[in-house]
Amino acid sequence: MGAIIGYVRVSTEEQQTGAQRHAIESRYKVDRWFSDDAVSGATKAARRGGFSSLMSYIREGDTLVVNAIDRLGRDTVDVLETVERLHAEGVAVVSIREGFELGTPVGKAMLTMLAAIAELERSNIKARQMAGILKARAEGRRLGREKVIDDRAVAEWRWTNNETITRTAQHFRISVPSVKRAWRRAREEGWLKTDASQAG
């Protein structure tokens, strides 16, 4: 028989984990405790110190018990991924408040509901991202990857045309610091035919 693992979390330093522990201990004899104190539920489970240690410790056949499903997190997508990962590793997940146990029909039904909510959240995130992209385009802001700059081409164009740094930046549609960097590299690495040094 596997171990009973208790996990508790509070979001602020003013809060205490005592009530959560008591609720769990009233139903289960816990073999090992893990906690995250003053850690927001918005923080991904994998980035919490206590939960990360729990994931390293827990084994197939163990049961993870929380007082409420929101102790695992407040991001539905993250909670679903966490529960699915535990399930894949053969770990049962029990939430006392919701009566959520992954291995039971009711637990599986709740997991299905959780998945539906998570999918809705993913869709909402994509919709917000698209709205942001459309707004940026409407405002004339550039999107996508940062432009790849050919330092040698920039330096040689400036040298050949005897142009200033500012004019070169405008020609290539890059920043002044980028032109300065290209020019410095050209002189250091000897790309130019002569040691020209136009004023910028």
Coordinates of C-alpha atoms in Angstrom, one line a residue:
M1 CA 0.0 0.0 0.0
G2 CA 1.3 3.4 -0.9
A3 CA 1.9 6.4 1.3
I4 CA -0.6 9.1 2.1
I5 CA 0.9 12.5 1.1
G6 CA -0.6 15.7 2.5
Y7 CA -0.1 19.0 0.6
V8 CA -1.1 22.4 2.0
R9 CA -0.7 25.9 0.6
V10 CA -1.4 29.4 1.8
S11 CA -1.1 32.6 -0.3
T12 CA 0.1 35.1 2.3
E13 CA 2.4 35.2 5.4
E14 CA -0.7 36.1 7.5
Q15 CA -2.4 32.9 6.6
Q16 CA -1.8 29.6 8.4
T17 CA -1.9 26.0 7.1
G18 CA -3.2 24.6 10.4
A19 CA -6.9 24.4 9.4
Q20 CA -6.0 22.6 6.2
R21 CA -3.8 20.1 8.1
H22 CA -6.6 19.5 10.6
A23 CA -9.2 18.8 7.9
I24 CA -6.9 16.3 6.2
E25 CA -5.8 14.6 9.4
S26 CA -9.4 14.1 10.4
R27 CA -9.8 11.8 7.5
Y28 CA -6.3 10.4 6.8
K29 CA -3.2 9.3 8.6
V30 CA -0.6 11.3 6.7
D31 CA 2.8 9.8 6.2
R32 CA 4.5 12.8 4.7
W33 CA 3.7 16.5 4.5
F34 CA 4.6 19.1 1.9
S35 CA 3.7 22.8 2.0
D36 CA 4.1 26.1 0.3
D37 CA 3.7 29.1 2.6
A38 CA 3.0 32.5 1.2
V39 CA 2.9 31.2 -2.4
S40 CA 0.1 32.4 -4.7
G41 CA -2.1 29.8 -6.4
A42 CA -1.4 31.7 -9.6
T43 CA 2.2 30.4 -9.4
K44 CA 2.5 27.3 -11.6
A45 CA 2.7 24.1 -9.5
A46 CA 6.1 23.1 -10.9
R47 CA 7.6 26.5 -9.8
R48 CA 6.6 26.1 -6.1
G49 CA 9.3 24.8 -3.9
G50 CA 7.1 22.6 -1.8
F51 CA 5.1 21.1 -4.6
S52 CA 8.3 20.5 -6.7
S53 CA 9.7 18.5 -3.8
L54 CA 6.5 16.6 -3.5
M55 CA 6.6 15.6 -7.2
S56 CA 10.2 14.3 -6.7
Y57 CA 9.2 12.3 -3.6
I58 CA 5.8 10.8 -4.6
R59 CA 5.6 7.3 -6.1
E60 CA 3.2 5.1 -7.9
G61 CA 0.5 3.8 -5.5
D62 CA 0.7 6.9 -3.3
T63 CA -2.3 9.1 -2.5
L64 CA -2.0 12.9 -2.6
V65 CA -4.6 14.6 -0.3
V66 CA -5.5 18.3 -0.3
N67 CA -8.1 20.1 1.6
A68 CA -9.5 21.7 -1.6
I69 CA -8.7 21.5 -5.2
D70 CA -7.7 25.2 -5.3
R71 CA -4.7 24.3 -3.1
L72 CA -3.2 22.8 -6.2
G73 CA -3.6 26.1 -7.9
R74 CA -6.1 28.7 -9.2
D75 CA -5.2 28.3 -12.9
T76 CA -7.5 25.6 -14.1
V77 CA -5.2 24.6 -17.0
D78 CA -2.3 24.2 -14.6
V79 CA -4.4 22.2 -12.1
L80 CA -5.6 19.9 -14.9
E81 CA -2.1 19.3 -16.1
T82 CA -0.9 18.6 -12.6
V83 CA -3.7 16.1 -11.9
E84 CA -3.1 14.4 -15.2
R85 CA 0.6 14.1 -14.6
L86 CA 0.0 12.5 -11.1
H87 CA -2.6 10.2 -12.6
A88 CA -0.1 9.1 -15.3
E89 CA 2.4 8.2 -12.6
G90 CA -0.2 6.1 -10.7
V91 CA -0.9 8.6 -8.0
A92 CA -4.4 9.0 -6.6
V93 CA -5.5 12.6 -5.9
V94 CA -8.1 13.4 -3.3
S95 CA -9.7 16.7 -2.5
I96 CA -11.7 16.7 0.7
R97 CA -13.9 19.7 0.1
E98 CA -15.0 18.7 -3.4
G99 CA -15.0 14.9 -2.7
F100 CA -12.7 14.7 -5.7
E101 CA -10.9 11.3 -6.1
L102 CA -9.5 10.6 -9.5
G103 CA -10.1 6.9 -9.4
T104 CA -13.8 7.0 -8.8
P105 CA -16.6 7.7 -11.3
V106 CA -17.4 10.9 -9.6
G107 CA -13.8 12.0 -9.7
K108 CA -13.5 11.1 -13.4
A109 CA -16.6 13.2 -14.1
M110 CA -15.2 16.1 -12.2
L111 CA -12.0 15.7 -14.1
T112 CA -13.9 15.9 -17.4
M113 CA -15.6 19.1 -16.2
L114 CA -12.2 20.5 -15.2
A115 CA -10.9 19.6 -18.7
A116 CA -13.8 21.5 -20.3
I117 CA -13.2 24.5 -18.1
A118 CA -9.5 24.4 -18.9
E119 CA -10.2 24.2 -22.7
L120 CA -12.5 27.3 -22.3
E121 CA -9.7 29.1 -20.5
R122 CA -7.2 28.2 -23.3
S123 CA -9.7 29.5 -25.9
N124 CA -10.1 32.7 -23.9
I125 CA -6.3 33.2 -23.7
K126 CA -6.0 32.7 -27.5
A127 CA -8.8 35.2 -28.1
R128 CA -7.1 37.8 -25.8
Q129 CA -3.8 37.2 -27.6
M130 CA -5.4 37.6 -31.0
A131 CA -7.2 40.8 -29.8
G132 CA -3.8 42.1 -28.7
I133 CA -2.2 41.3 -32.0
L134 CA -5.0 43.0 -34.0
K135 CA -4.7 46.1 -31.7
A136 CA -1.0 46.3 -32.2
R137 CA -1.3 46.0 -35.9
A138 CA -4.0 48.8 -35.9
E139 CA -1.6 51.0 -34.0
G140 CA 1.2 50.3 -36.4
R141 CA 3.4 48.4 -34.0
R142 CA 5.6 45.6 -35.3
L143 CA 5.1 42.0 -34.3
G144 CA 7.0 38.8 -34.6
R145 CA 10.7 38.0 -34.1
E146 CA 13.3 40.7 -33.6
K147 CA 14.9 41.5 -37.0
V148 CA 18.1 39.6 -37.7
I149 CA 20.8 42.0 -38.5
D150 CA 23.7 41.3 -40.8
D151 CA 26.5 43.4 -39.2
R152 CA 28.8 43.0 -42.1
A153 CA 26.3 44.2 -44.6
V154 CA 25.4 47.2 -42.4
A155 CA 29.0 48.2 -41.9
E156 CA 29.9 47.8 -45.6
W157 CA 26.9 49.8 -46.8
R158 CA 27.8 52.7 -44.4
W159 CA 31.4 52.6 -45.5
T160 CA 30.6 52.4 -49.3
N161 CA 28.1 55.2 -49.1
N162 CA 30.1 57.3 -46.6
E163 CA 26.9 57.6 -44.5
T164 CA 26.3 58.6 -40.9
I165 CA 25.2 56.1 -38.3
T166 CA 21.7 57.7 -38.1
R167 CA 21.2 57.5 -41.9
T168 CA 22.4 53.9 -41.9
A169 CA 19.9 53.0 -39.2
Q170 CA 17.1 54.5 -41.2
H171 CA 18.2 52.7 -44.4
F172 CA 18.2 49.3 -42.7
R173 CA 15.3 50.1 -40.4
I174 CA 17.3 49.1 -37.3
S175 CA 18.3 51.0 -34.2
V176 CA 21.3 53.3 -33.9
P177 CA 23.0 51.1 -31.3
S178 CA 22.7 48.2 -33.8
V179 CA 24.6 50.2 -36.4
K180 CA 27.2 51.2 -33.8
R181 CA 27.7 47.6 -32.9
A182 CA 28.0 46.5 -36.6
W183 CA 30.5 49.3 -37.2
R184 CA 32.6 48.4 -34.2
R185 CA 32.7 44.8 -35.3
A186 CA 33.7 45.7 -38.8
R187 CA 36.7 47.7 -37.5
E188 CA 37.7 45.1 -35.0
E189 CA 37.5 42.2 -37.4
G190 CA 38.9 44.0 -40.4
W191 CA 35.9 43.7 -42.7
L192 CA 36.5 47.1 -44.4
K193 CA 39.0 47.8 -47.0
T194 CA 40.4 50.9 -45.2
D195 CA 40.2 52.2 -41.7
A196 CA 37.5 54.7 -42.5
S197 CA 35.9 56.4 -39.5
Q198 CA 33.0 58.5 -40.5
A199 CA 31.5 60.6 -37.8
G200 CA 28.1 59.5 -36.6

